[in-house]
Short mmCIF file of C-alpha atoms in Angstrom, two decimals:
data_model
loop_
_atom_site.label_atom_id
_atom_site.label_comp_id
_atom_site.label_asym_id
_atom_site.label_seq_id
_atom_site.Cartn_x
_atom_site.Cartn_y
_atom_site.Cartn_z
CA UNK A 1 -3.55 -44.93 20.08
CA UNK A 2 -3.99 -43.28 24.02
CA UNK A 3 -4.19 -47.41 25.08
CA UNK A 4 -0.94 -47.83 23.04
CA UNK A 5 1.36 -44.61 24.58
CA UNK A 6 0.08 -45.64 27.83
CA UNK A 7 1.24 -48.95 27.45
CA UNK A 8 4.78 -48.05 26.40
CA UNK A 9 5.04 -45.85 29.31
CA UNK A 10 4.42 -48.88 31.97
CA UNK A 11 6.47 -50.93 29.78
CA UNK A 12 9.66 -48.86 29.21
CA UNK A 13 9.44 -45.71 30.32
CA UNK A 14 8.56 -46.35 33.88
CA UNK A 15 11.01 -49.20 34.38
CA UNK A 16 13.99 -47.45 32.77
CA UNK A 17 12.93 -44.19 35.39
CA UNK A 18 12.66 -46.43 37.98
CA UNK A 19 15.98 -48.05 37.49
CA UNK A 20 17.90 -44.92 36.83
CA UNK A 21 16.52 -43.73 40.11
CA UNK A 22 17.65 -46.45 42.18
CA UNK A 23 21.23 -45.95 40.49
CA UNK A 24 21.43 -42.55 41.25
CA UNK A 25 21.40 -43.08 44.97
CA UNK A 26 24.67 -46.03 44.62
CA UNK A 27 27.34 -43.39 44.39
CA UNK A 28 25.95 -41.58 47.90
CA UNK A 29 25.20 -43.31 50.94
CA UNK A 30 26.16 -40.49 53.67
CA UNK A 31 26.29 -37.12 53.82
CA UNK A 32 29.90 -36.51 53.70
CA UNK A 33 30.13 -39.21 50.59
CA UNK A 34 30.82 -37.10 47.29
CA UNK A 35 29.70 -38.53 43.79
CA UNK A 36 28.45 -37.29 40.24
CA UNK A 37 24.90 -38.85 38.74
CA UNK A 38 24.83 -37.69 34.98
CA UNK A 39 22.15 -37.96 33.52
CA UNK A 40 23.33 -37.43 29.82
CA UNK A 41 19.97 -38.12 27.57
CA UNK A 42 17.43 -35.29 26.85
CA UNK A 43 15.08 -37.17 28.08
CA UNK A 44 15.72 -37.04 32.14
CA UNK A 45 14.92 -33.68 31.11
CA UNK A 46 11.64 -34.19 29.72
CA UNK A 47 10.64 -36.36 32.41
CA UNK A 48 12.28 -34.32 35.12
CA UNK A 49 9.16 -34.98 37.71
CA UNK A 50 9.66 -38.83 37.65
CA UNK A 51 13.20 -38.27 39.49
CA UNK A 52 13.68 -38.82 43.22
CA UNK A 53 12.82 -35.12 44.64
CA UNK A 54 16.80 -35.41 46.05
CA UNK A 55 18.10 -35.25 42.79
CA UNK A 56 15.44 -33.21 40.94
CA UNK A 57 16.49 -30.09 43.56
CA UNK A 58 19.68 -30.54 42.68
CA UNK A 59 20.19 -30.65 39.02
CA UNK A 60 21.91 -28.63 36.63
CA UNK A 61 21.81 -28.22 33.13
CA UNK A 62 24.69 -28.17 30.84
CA UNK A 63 25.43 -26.99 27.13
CA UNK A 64 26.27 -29.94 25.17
CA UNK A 65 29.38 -28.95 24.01
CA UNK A 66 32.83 -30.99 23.82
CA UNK A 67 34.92 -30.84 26.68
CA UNK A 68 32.16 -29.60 29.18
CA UNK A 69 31.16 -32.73 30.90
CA UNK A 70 35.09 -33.63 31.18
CA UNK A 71 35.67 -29.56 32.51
CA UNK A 72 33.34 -30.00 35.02
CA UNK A 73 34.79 -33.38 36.59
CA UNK A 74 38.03 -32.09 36.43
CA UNK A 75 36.68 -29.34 38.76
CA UNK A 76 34.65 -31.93 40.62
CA UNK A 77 36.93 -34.09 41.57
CA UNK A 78 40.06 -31.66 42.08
#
């Protein structure tokens, strides 16, 4: 069973991680770029130490409730 989980974690948890990692960094290339990485799947969350340290310090956590996620880009972008 321990051979089995450790195996699906190199198979599909680690790549997936890995992947949304390297995505993350796309939308900001210089400091005075601005861009959004949302994360929207509980779990990032769980896993919140496989993240690149950048975005790890600079996470927040939102309700899931309707209209917050388009609330907040309104702001953002605005």
């Amino acid at each position: 069973m321990i051979q089995l989980t450790i195996s699906l974690i190199f198979a599909y948890l680690y790549p997936a991680m890995q992947r949304a990692n390297q995505a993350s960094g796309r939308p900001i290339r210089k400091e005075s770029d601005k861009g959004a990485i949302v994360f929207m799947d509980s779990r990032f969350n769980d896993k919140r130490g496989w993240i690149s340290e950048w975005v790890r310090n600079e996470i927040k956590i939102y309700p899931d409730r309707k209209n917050v996620i388009a609330t907040l880009f309104k702001k953002f972008w605005h």
